[in-house]
mmCIF file of C-alpha atoms in Angstrom:
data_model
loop_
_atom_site.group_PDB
_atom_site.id
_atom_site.type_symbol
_atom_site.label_atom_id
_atom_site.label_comp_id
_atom_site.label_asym_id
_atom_site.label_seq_id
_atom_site.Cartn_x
_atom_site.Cartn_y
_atom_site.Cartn_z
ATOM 1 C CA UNK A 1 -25.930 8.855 -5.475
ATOM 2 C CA UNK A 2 -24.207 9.576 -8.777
ATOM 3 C CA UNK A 3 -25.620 6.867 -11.513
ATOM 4 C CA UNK A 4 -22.066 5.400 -12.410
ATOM 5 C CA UNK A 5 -23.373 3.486 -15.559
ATOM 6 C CA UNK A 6 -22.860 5.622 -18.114
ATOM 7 C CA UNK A 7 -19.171 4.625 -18.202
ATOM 8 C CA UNK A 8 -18.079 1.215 -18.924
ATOM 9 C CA UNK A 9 -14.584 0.782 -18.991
ATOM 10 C CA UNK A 10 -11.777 2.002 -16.693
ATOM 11 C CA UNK A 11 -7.766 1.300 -17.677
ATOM 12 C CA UNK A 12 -4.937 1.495 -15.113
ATOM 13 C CA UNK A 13 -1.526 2.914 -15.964
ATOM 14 C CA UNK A 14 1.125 1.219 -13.713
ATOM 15 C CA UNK A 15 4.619 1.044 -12.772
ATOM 16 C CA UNK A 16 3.773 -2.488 -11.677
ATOM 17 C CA UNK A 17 1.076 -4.440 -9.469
ATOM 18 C CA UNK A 18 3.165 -5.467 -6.885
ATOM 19 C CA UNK A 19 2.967 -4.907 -3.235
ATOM 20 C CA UNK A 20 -0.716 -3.908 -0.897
ATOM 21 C CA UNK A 21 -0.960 -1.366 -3.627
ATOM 22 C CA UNK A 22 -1.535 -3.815 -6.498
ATOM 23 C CA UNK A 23 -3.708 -6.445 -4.073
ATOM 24 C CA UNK A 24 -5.957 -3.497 -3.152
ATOM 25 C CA UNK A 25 -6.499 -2.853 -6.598
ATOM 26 C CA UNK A 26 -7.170 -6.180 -8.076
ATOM 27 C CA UNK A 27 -9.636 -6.873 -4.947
ATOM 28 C CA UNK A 28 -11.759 -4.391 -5.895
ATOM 29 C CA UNK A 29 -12.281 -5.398 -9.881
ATOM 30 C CA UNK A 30 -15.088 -8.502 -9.149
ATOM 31 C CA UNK A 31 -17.136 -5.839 -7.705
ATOM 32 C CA UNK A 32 -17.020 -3.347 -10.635
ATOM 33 C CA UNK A 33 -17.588 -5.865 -12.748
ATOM 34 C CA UNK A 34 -20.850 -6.590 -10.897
ATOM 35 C CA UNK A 35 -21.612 -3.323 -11.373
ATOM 36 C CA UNK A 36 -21.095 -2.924 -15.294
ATOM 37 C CA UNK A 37 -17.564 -1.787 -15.060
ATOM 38 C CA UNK A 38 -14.678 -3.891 -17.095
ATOM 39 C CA UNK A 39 -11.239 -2.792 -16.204
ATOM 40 C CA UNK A 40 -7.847 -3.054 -18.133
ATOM 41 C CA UNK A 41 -4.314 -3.074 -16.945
ATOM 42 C CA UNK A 42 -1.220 -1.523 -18.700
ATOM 43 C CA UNK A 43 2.039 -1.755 -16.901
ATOM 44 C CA UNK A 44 5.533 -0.738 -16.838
ATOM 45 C CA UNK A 45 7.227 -4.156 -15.832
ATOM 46 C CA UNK A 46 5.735 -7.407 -15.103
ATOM 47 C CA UNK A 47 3.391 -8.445 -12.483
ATOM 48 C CA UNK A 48 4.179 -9.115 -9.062
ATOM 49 C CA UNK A 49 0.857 -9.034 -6.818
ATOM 50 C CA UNK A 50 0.105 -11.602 -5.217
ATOM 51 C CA UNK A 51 -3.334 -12.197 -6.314
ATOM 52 C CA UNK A 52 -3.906 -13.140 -9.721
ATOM 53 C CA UNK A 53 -5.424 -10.066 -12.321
ATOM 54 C CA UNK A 54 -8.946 -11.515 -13.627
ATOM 55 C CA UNK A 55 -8.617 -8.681 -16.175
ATOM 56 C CA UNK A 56 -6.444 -7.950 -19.576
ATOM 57 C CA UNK A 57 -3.039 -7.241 -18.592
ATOM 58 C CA UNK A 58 -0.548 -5.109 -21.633
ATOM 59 C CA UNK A 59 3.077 -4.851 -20.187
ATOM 60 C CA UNK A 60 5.452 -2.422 -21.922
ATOM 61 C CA UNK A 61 8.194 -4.138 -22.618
ATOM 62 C CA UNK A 62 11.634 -2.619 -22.628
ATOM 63 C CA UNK A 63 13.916 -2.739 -25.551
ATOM 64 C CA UNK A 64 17.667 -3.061 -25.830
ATOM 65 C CA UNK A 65 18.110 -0.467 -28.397
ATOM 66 C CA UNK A 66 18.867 2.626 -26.394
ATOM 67 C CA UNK A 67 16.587 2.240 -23.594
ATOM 68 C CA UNK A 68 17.517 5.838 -21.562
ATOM 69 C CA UNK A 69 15.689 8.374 -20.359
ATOM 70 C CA UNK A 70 13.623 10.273 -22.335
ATOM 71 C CA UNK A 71 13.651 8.149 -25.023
ATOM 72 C CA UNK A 72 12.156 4.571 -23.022
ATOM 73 C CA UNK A 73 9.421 7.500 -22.082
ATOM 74 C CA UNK A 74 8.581 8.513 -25.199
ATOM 75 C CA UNK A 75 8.329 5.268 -26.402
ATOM 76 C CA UNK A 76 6.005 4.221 -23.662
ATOM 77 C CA UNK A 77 3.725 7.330 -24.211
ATOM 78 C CA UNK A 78 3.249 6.483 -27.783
ATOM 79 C CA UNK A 79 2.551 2.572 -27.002
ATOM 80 C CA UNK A 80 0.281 3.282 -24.333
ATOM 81 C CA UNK A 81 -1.808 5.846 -26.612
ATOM 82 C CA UNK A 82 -1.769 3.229 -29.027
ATOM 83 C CA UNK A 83 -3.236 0.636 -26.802
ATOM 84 C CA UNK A 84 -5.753 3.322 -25.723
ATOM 85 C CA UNK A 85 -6.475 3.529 -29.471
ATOM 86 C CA UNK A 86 -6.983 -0.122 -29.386
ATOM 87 C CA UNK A 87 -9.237 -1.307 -27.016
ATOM 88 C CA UNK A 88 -10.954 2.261 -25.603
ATOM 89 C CA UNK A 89 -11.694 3.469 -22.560
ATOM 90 C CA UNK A 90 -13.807 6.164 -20.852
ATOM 91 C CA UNK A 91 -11.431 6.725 -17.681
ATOM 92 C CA UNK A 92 -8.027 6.400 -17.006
ATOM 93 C CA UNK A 93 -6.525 5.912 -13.151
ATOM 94 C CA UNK A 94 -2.642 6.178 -12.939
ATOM 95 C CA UNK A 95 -0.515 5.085 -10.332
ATOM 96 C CA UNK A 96 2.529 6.288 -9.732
ATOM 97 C CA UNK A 97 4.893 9.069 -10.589
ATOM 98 C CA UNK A 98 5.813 8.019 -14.442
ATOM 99 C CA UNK A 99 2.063 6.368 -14.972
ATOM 100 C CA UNK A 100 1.041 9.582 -13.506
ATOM 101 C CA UNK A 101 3.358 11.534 -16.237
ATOM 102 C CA UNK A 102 2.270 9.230 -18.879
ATOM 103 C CA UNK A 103 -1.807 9.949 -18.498
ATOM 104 C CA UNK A 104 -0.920 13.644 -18.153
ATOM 105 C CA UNK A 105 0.854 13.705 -21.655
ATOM 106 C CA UNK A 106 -1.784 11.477 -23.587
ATOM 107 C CA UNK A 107 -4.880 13.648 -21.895
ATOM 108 C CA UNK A 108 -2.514 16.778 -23.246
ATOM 109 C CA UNK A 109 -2.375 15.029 -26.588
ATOM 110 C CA UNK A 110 -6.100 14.227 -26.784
ATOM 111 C CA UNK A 111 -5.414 10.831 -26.630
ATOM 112 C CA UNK A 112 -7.037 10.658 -22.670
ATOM 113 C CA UNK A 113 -10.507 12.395 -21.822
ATOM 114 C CA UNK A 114 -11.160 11.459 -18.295
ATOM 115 C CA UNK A 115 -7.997 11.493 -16.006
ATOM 116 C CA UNK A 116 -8.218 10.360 -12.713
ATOM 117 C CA UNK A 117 -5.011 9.690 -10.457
ATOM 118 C CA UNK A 118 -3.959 7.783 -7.515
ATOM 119 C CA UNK A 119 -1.556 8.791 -4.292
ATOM 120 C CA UNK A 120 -0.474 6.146 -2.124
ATOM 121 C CA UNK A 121 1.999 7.806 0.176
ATOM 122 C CA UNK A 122 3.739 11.150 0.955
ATOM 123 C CA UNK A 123 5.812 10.911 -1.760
ATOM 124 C CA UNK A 124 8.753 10.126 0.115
ATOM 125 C CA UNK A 125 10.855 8.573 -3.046
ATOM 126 C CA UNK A 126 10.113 12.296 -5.122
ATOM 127 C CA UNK A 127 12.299 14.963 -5.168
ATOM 128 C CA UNK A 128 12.333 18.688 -6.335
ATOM 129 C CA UNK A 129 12.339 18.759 -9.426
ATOM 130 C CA UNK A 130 9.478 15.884 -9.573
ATOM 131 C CA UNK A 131 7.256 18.116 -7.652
ATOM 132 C CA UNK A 132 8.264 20.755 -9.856
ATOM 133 C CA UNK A 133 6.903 18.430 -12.806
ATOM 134 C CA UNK A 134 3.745 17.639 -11.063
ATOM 135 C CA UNK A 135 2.934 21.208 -10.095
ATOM 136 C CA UNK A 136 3.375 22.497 -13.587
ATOM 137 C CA UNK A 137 0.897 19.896 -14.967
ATOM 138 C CA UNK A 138 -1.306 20.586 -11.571
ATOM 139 C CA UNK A 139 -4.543 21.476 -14.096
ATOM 140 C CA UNK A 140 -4.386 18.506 -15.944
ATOM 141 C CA UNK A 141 -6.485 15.282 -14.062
ATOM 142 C CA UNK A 142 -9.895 15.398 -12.956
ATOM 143 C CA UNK A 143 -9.410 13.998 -9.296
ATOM 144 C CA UNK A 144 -6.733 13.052 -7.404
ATOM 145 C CA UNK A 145 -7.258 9.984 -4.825
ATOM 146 C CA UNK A 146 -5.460 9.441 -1.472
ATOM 147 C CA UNK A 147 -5.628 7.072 0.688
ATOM 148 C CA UNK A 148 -5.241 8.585 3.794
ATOM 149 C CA UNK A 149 -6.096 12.640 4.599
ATOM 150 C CA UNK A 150 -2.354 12.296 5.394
ATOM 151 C CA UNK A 151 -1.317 11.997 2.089
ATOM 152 C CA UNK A 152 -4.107 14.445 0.734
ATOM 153 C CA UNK A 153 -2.460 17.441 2.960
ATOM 154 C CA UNK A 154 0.985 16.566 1.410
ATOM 155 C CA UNK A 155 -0.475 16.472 -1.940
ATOM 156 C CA UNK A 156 -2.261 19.787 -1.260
ATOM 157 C CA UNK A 157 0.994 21.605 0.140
ATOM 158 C CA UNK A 158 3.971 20.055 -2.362
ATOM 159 C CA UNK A 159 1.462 19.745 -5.868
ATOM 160 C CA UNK A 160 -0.835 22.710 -4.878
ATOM 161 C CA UNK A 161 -3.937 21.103 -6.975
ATOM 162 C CA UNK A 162 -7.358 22.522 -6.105
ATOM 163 C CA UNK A 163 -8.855 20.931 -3.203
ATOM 164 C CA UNK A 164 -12.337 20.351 -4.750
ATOM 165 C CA UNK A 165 -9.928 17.758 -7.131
ATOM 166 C CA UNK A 166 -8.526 16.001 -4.107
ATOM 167 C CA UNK A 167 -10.452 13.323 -2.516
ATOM 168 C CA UNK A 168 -9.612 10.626 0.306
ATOM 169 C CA UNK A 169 -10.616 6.708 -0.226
ATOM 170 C CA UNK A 170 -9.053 4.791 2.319
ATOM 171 C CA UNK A 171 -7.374 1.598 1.540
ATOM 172 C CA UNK A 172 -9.918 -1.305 2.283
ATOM 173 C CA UNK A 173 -9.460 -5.483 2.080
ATOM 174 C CA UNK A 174 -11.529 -8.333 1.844
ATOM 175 C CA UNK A 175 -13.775 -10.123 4.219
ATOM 176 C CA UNK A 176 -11.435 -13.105 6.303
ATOM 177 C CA UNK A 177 -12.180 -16.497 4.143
ATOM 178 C CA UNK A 178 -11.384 -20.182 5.575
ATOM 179 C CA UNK A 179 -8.405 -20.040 3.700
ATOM 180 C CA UNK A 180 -6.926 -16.795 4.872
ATOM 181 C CA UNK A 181 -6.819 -18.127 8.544
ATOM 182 C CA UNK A 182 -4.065 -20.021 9.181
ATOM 183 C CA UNK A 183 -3.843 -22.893 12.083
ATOM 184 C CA UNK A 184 -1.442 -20.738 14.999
ATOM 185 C CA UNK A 185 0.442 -24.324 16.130
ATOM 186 C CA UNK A 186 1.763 -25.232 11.996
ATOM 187 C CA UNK A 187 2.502 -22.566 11.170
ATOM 188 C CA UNK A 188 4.471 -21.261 14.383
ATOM 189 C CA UNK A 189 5.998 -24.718 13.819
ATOM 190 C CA UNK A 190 7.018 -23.966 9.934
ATOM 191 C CA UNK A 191 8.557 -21.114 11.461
ATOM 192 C CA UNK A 192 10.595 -23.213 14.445
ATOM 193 C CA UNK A 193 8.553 -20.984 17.322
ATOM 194 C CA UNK A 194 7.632 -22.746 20.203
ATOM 195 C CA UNK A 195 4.238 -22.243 21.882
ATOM 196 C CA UNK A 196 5.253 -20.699 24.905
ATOM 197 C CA UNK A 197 6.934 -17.876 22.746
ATOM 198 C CA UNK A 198 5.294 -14.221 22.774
ATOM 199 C CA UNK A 199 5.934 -13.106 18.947
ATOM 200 C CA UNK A 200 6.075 -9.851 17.583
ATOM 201 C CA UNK A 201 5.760 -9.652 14.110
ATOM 202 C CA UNK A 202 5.952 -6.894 11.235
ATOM 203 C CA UNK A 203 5.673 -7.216 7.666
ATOM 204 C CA UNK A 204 7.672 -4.710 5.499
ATOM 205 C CA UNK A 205 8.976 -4.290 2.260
ATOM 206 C CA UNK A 206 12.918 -4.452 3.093
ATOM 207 C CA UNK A 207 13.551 -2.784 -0.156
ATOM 208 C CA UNK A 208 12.689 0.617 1.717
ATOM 209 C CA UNK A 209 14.741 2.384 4.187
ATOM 210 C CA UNK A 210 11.470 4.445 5.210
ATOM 211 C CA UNK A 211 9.950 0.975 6.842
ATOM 212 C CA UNK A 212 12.241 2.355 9.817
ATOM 213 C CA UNK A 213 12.983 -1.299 10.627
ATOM 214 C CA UNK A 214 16.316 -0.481 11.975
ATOM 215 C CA UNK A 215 14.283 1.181 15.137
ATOM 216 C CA UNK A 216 12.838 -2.030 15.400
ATOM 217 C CA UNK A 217 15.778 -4.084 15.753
ATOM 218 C CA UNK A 218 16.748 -1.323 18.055
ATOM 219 C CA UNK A 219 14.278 -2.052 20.536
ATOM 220 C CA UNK A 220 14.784 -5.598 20.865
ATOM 221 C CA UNK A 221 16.989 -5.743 23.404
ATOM 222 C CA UNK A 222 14.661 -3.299 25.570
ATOM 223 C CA UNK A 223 11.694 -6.271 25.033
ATOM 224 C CA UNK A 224 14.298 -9.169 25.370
ATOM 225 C CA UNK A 225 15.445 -7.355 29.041
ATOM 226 C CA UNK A 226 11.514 -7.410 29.736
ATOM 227 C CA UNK A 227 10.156 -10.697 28.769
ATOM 228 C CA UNK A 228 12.588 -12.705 27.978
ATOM 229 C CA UNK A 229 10.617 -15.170 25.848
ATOM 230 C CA UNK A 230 9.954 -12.791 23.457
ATOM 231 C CA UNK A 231 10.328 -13.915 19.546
ATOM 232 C CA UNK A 232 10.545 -11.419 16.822
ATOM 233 C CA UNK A 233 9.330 -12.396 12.712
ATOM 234 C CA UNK A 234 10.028 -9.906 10.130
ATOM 235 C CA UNK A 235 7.985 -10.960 7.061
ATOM 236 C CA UNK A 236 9.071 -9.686 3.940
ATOM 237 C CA UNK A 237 12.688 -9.010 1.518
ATOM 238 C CA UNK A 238 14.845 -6.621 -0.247
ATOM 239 C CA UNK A 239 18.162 -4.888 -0.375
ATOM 240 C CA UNK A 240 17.834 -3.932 3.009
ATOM 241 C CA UNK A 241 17.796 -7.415 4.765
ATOM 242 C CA UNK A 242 21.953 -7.987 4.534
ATOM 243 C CA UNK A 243 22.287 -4.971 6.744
ATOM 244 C CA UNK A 244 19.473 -5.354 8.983
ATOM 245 C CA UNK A 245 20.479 -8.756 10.088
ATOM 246 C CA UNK A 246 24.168 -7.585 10.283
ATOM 247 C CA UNK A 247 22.788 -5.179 12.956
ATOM 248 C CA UNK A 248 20.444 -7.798 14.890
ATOM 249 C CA UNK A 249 23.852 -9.694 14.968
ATOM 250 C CA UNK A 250 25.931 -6.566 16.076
ATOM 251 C CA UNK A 251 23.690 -6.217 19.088
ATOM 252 C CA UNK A 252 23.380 -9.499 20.090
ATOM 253 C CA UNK A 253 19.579 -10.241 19.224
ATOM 254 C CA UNK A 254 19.848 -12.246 16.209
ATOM 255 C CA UNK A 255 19.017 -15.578 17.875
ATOM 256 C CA UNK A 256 15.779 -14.047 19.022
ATOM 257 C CA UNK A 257 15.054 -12.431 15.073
ATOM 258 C CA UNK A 258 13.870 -14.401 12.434
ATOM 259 C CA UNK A 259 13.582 -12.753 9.083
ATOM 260 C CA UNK A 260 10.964 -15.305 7.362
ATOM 261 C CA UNK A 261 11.172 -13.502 3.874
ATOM 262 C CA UNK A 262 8.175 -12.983 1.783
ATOM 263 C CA UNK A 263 5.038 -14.982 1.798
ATOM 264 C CA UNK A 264 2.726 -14.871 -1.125
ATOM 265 C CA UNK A 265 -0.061 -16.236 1.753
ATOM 266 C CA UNK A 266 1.000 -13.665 4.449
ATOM 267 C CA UNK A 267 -2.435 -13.976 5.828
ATOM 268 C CA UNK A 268 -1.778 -17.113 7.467
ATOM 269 C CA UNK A 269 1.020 -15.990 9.062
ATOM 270 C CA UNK A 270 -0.592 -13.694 11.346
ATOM 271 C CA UNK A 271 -1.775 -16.394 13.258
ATOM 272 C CA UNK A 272 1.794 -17.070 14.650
ATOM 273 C CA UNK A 273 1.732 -13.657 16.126
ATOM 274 C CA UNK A 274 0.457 -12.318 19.402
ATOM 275 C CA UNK A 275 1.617 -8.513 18.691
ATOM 276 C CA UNK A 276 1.909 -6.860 15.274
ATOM 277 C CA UNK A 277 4.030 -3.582 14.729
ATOM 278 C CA UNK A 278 5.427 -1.191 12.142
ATOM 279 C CA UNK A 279 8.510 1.258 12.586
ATOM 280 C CA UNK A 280 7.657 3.182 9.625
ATOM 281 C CA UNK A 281 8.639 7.001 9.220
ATOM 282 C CA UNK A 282 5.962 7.694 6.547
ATOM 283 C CA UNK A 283 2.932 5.492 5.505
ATOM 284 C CA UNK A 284 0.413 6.289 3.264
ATOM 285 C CA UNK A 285 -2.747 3.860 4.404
ATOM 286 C CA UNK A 286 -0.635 0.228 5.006
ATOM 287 C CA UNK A 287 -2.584 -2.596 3.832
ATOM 288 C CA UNK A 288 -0.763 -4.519 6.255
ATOM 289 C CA UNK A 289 -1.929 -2.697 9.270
ATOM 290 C CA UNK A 290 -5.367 -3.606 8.286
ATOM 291 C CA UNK A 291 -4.922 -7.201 7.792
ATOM 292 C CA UNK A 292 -3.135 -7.338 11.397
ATOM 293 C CA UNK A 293 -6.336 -5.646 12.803
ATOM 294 C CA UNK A 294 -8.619 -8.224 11.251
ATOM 295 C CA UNK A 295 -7.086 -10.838 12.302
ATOM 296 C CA UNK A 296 -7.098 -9.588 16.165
ATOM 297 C CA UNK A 297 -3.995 -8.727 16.742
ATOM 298 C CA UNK A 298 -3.506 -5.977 18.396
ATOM 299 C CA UNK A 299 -0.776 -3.427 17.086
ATOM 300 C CA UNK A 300 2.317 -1.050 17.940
ATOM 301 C CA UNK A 301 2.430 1.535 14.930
ATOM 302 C CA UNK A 302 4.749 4.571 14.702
ATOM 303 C CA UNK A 303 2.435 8.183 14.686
ATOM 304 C CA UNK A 304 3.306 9.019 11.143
ATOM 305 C CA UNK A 305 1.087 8.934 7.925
ATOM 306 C CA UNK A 306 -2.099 7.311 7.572
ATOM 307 C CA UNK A 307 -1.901 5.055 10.725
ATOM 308 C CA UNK A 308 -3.669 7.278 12.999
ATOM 309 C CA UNK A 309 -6.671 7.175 10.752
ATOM 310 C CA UNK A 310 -6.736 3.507 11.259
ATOM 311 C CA UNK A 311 -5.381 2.985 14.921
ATOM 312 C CA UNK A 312 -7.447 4.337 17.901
ATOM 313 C CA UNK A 313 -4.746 5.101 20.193
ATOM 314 C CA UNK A 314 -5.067 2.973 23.285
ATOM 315 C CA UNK A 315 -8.531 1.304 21.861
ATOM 316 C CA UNK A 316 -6.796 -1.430 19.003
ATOM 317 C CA UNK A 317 -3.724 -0.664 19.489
ATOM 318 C CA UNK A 318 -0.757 2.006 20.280
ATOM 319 C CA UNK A 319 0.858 4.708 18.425
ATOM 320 C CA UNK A 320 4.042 5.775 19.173
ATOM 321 C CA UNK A 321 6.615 8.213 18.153
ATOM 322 C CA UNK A 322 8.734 7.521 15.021
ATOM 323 C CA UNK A 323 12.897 6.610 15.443
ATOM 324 C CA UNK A 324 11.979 6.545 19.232
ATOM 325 C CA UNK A 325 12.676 2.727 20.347
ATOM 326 C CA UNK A 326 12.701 3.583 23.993
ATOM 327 C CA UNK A 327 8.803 4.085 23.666
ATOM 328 C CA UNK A 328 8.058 1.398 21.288
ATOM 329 C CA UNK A 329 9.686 -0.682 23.124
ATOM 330 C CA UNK A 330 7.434 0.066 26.095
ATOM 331 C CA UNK A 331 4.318 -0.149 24.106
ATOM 332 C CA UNK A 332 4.968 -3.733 23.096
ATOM 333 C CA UNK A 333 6.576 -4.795 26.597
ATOM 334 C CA UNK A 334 3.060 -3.676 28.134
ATOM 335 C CA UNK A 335 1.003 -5.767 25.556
ATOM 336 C CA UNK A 336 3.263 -8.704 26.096
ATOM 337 C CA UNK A 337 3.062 -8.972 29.640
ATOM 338 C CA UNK A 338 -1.235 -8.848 29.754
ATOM 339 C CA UNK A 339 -2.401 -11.058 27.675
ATOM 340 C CA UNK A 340 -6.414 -9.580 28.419
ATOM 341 C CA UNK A 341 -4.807 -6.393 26.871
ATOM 342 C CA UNK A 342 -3.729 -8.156 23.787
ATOM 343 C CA UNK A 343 -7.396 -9.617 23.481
ATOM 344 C CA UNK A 344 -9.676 -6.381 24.256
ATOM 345 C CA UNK A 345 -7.218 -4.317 21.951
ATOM 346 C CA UNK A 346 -7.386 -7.083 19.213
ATOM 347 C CA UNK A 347 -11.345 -7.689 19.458
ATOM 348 C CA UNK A 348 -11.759 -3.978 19.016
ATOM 349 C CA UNK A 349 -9.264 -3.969 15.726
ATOM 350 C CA UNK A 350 -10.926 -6.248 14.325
ATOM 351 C CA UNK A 351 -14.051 -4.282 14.792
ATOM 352 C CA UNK A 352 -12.640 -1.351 13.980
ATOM 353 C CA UNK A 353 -11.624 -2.922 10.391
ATOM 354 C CA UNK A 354 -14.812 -4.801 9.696
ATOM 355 C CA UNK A 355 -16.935 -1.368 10.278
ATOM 356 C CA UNK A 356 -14.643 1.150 8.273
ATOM 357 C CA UNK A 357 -11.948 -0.612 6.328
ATOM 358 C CA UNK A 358 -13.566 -3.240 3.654
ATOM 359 C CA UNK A 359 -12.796 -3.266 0.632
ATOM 360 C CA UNK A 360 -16.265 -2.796 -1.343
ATOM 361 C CA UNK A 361 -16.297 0.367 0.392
ATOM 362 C CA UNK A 362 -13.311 1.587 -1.481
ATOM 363 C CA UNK A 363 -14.586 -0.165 -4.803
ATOM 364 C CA UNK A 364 -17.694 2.293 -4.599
ATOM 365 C CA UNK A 365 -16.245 5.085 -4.260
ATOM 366 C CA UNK A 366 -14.496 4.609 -6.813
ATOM 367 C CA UNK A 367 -17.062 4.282 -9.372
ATOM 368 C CA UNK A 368 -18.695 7.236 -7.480
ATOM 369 C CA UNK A 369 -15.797 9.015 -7.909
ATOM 370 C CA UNK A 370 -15.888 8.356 -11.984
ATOM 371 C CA UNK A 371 -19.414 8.980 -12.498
ATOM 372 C CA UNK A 372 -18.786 12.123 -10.570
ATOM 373 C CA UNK A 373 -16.284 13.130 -13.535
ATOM 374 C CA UNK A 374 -18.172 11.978 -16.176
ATOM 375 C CA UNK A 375 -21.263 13.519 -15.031
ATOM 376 C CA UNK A 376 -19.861 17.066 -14.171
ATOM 377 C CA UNK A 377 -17.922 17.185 -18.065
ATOM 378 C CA UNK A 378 -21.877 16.958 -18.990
#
């Protein structure tokens, strides 16, 4: 094993720390910490994760004085080399396309030695000339992570880096605490479900069109047809939710739809569900899948990204084509109506999670991954 305590200190460039993205990260800092590691974050905007960061937080902030494209950029290079300047660092891990741009151009300037960088989907929201950008700077960091050997193949095909600089960590979480477990009759009851509901829950980001939650609501009157004390939750919020429940209305479902918005203690909400799905049409590794798995549930996922790295088709769960409700709608209709299927499928999720998806997994690898850098520039 590569002896990762030669380096010391680690700094994150990020749009933000919101989302499973940000949660996954800040999980994984006690346990470098433990292991000699201190770790700083500098971000683009403000913090939204739910979990508080136990580390030194710098946000860039925007100024009114001709804040445009490229000049806000250029302004943010030369703060974050400053920063850099400041407090040190022996790696750097960006996040996202702009962070990504940002450690490129300070490792270019000397200001960076040790670049690593981070993929967390299949770059649905970049275009052409973005790719373009990314390709031309392909030499530049020393590894690239994915989460998912999904996203690795799309990084390989669209940024052509060398493969030997292209690694997979899969997304992991934390062990299930006292706290995360939430009691299945209050909180069904904050919610205004009845016990002898069958709920289907998902948990999206409705600020994303690539969620595929319109499938969902699709299917709903499939299930309803089926077993007609069905009950569907979507957790989460965003620009999207106007429209989707505009559609749940159009087709006559909405009275069986609840859109709960977001919960900074999702994890207790699982417990009102007896079925957890996702509609996406790309995924990179969802954090969300994995916390449905722990907590038994068994799941209906769409066969796109990294969810059949996680999902054992017809073991924990189903996957099932995306944009096709006439299947997915099948899927959950079968898990609603045997409730020995839910529990077998469920049991083996949470398995399946507990053996290959924790989190201090992914936090070693990591510092594997850096000592590997540090240890190969000699």
């Amino acid at each position: 094993m590569v002896d990762t305590r030669s380096a010391r200190n680690v700094v994150f460039l990020m749009s933000d720390l919101g989302g499973g993205t940000g949660d996954h990260l800040l999980s994984m800092f006690n346990r470098w910490r433990d292991q000699g590691w201190a770790a700083r974050i500098i971000s683009e905007r403000p913090l939204t994760s739910r979990l508080t960061p136990e580390v030194p937080v710098d946000v860039l902030e925007r100024t009114d004085w001709f804040d445009r494209y490229p000049i806000t950029q250029l302004r943010r290079v030369r703060r974050i080399g400053r920063l850099l300047d400041q407090h040190g660092h022996d790696v750097v891990h960006s996040y996202f396309y702009w962070s990504i741009i940002y450690g490129r151009v300070l490792k270019k300037l000397g200001k960076v030695k040790y670049l690593i960088e981070n993929r967390e989907d299949q770059g649905y929201s970049w275009n052409r000339r973005d790719y373009a950008i990314l390709r031309a700077g392909r030499a530049i960091p020393d590894r690239v992570i994915c989460v998912s050997e999904a996203v690795r193949q799309v990084v390989l095909e669209r940024e052509r880096i060398d493969p030997d600089r292209v690694v997979v960590v899969h997304n992991g979480i934390e062990p299930l605490s006292d706290d995360d477990v939430g009691d299945r009759q209050v909180v069904r009851n904050e919610l205004g479900l009845s016990d002898s509901d069958l709920v289907v829950g998902m948990v999206a980001n409705l600020n994303r069109k690539v969620k595929g939650v319109p499938y969902f609501i699709d299917a709903l009157p499939l299930i309803l047809d089926a077993v007609p004390t069905a009950r569907f939750v979507i957790f989460g919020k965003g620009k999207e939710e106007a429209a989707l429940k505009e559609k749940a209305r159009s087709i006559g479902v909405d009275s069986s739809l609840l859109f709960a918005g977001f919960k900074s203690d999702i994890e207790r909400y699982y417990a009102a569900m007896d079925v957890s799905v996702l509609t996406s049409l790309t995924e990179g590794l969802s954090i969300s899948l994995l916390q449905s798995m722990q907590h038994g549930l068994p799941v209906v996922v769409t066969h796109v990204g990294g969810n059949p790295e996680v999902v054992v088709d017809g073991e924990t769960g189903f996957l099932v084509p995306a944009r096709d409700p006439t299947e997915f709608a099948e899927k959950v209709i079968a898990l609603l109506r045997d409730g020995d299927l839910r529990h077998r499928m469920g049991e083996s999720g949470r398995r399946r999670v507990s053996e290959a998806f924790q989190v201090e997994r992914a936090a070693d690898r990591y510092l594997e991954i850096y000592g590997e850098v540090l240890a190969s520039s000699g």
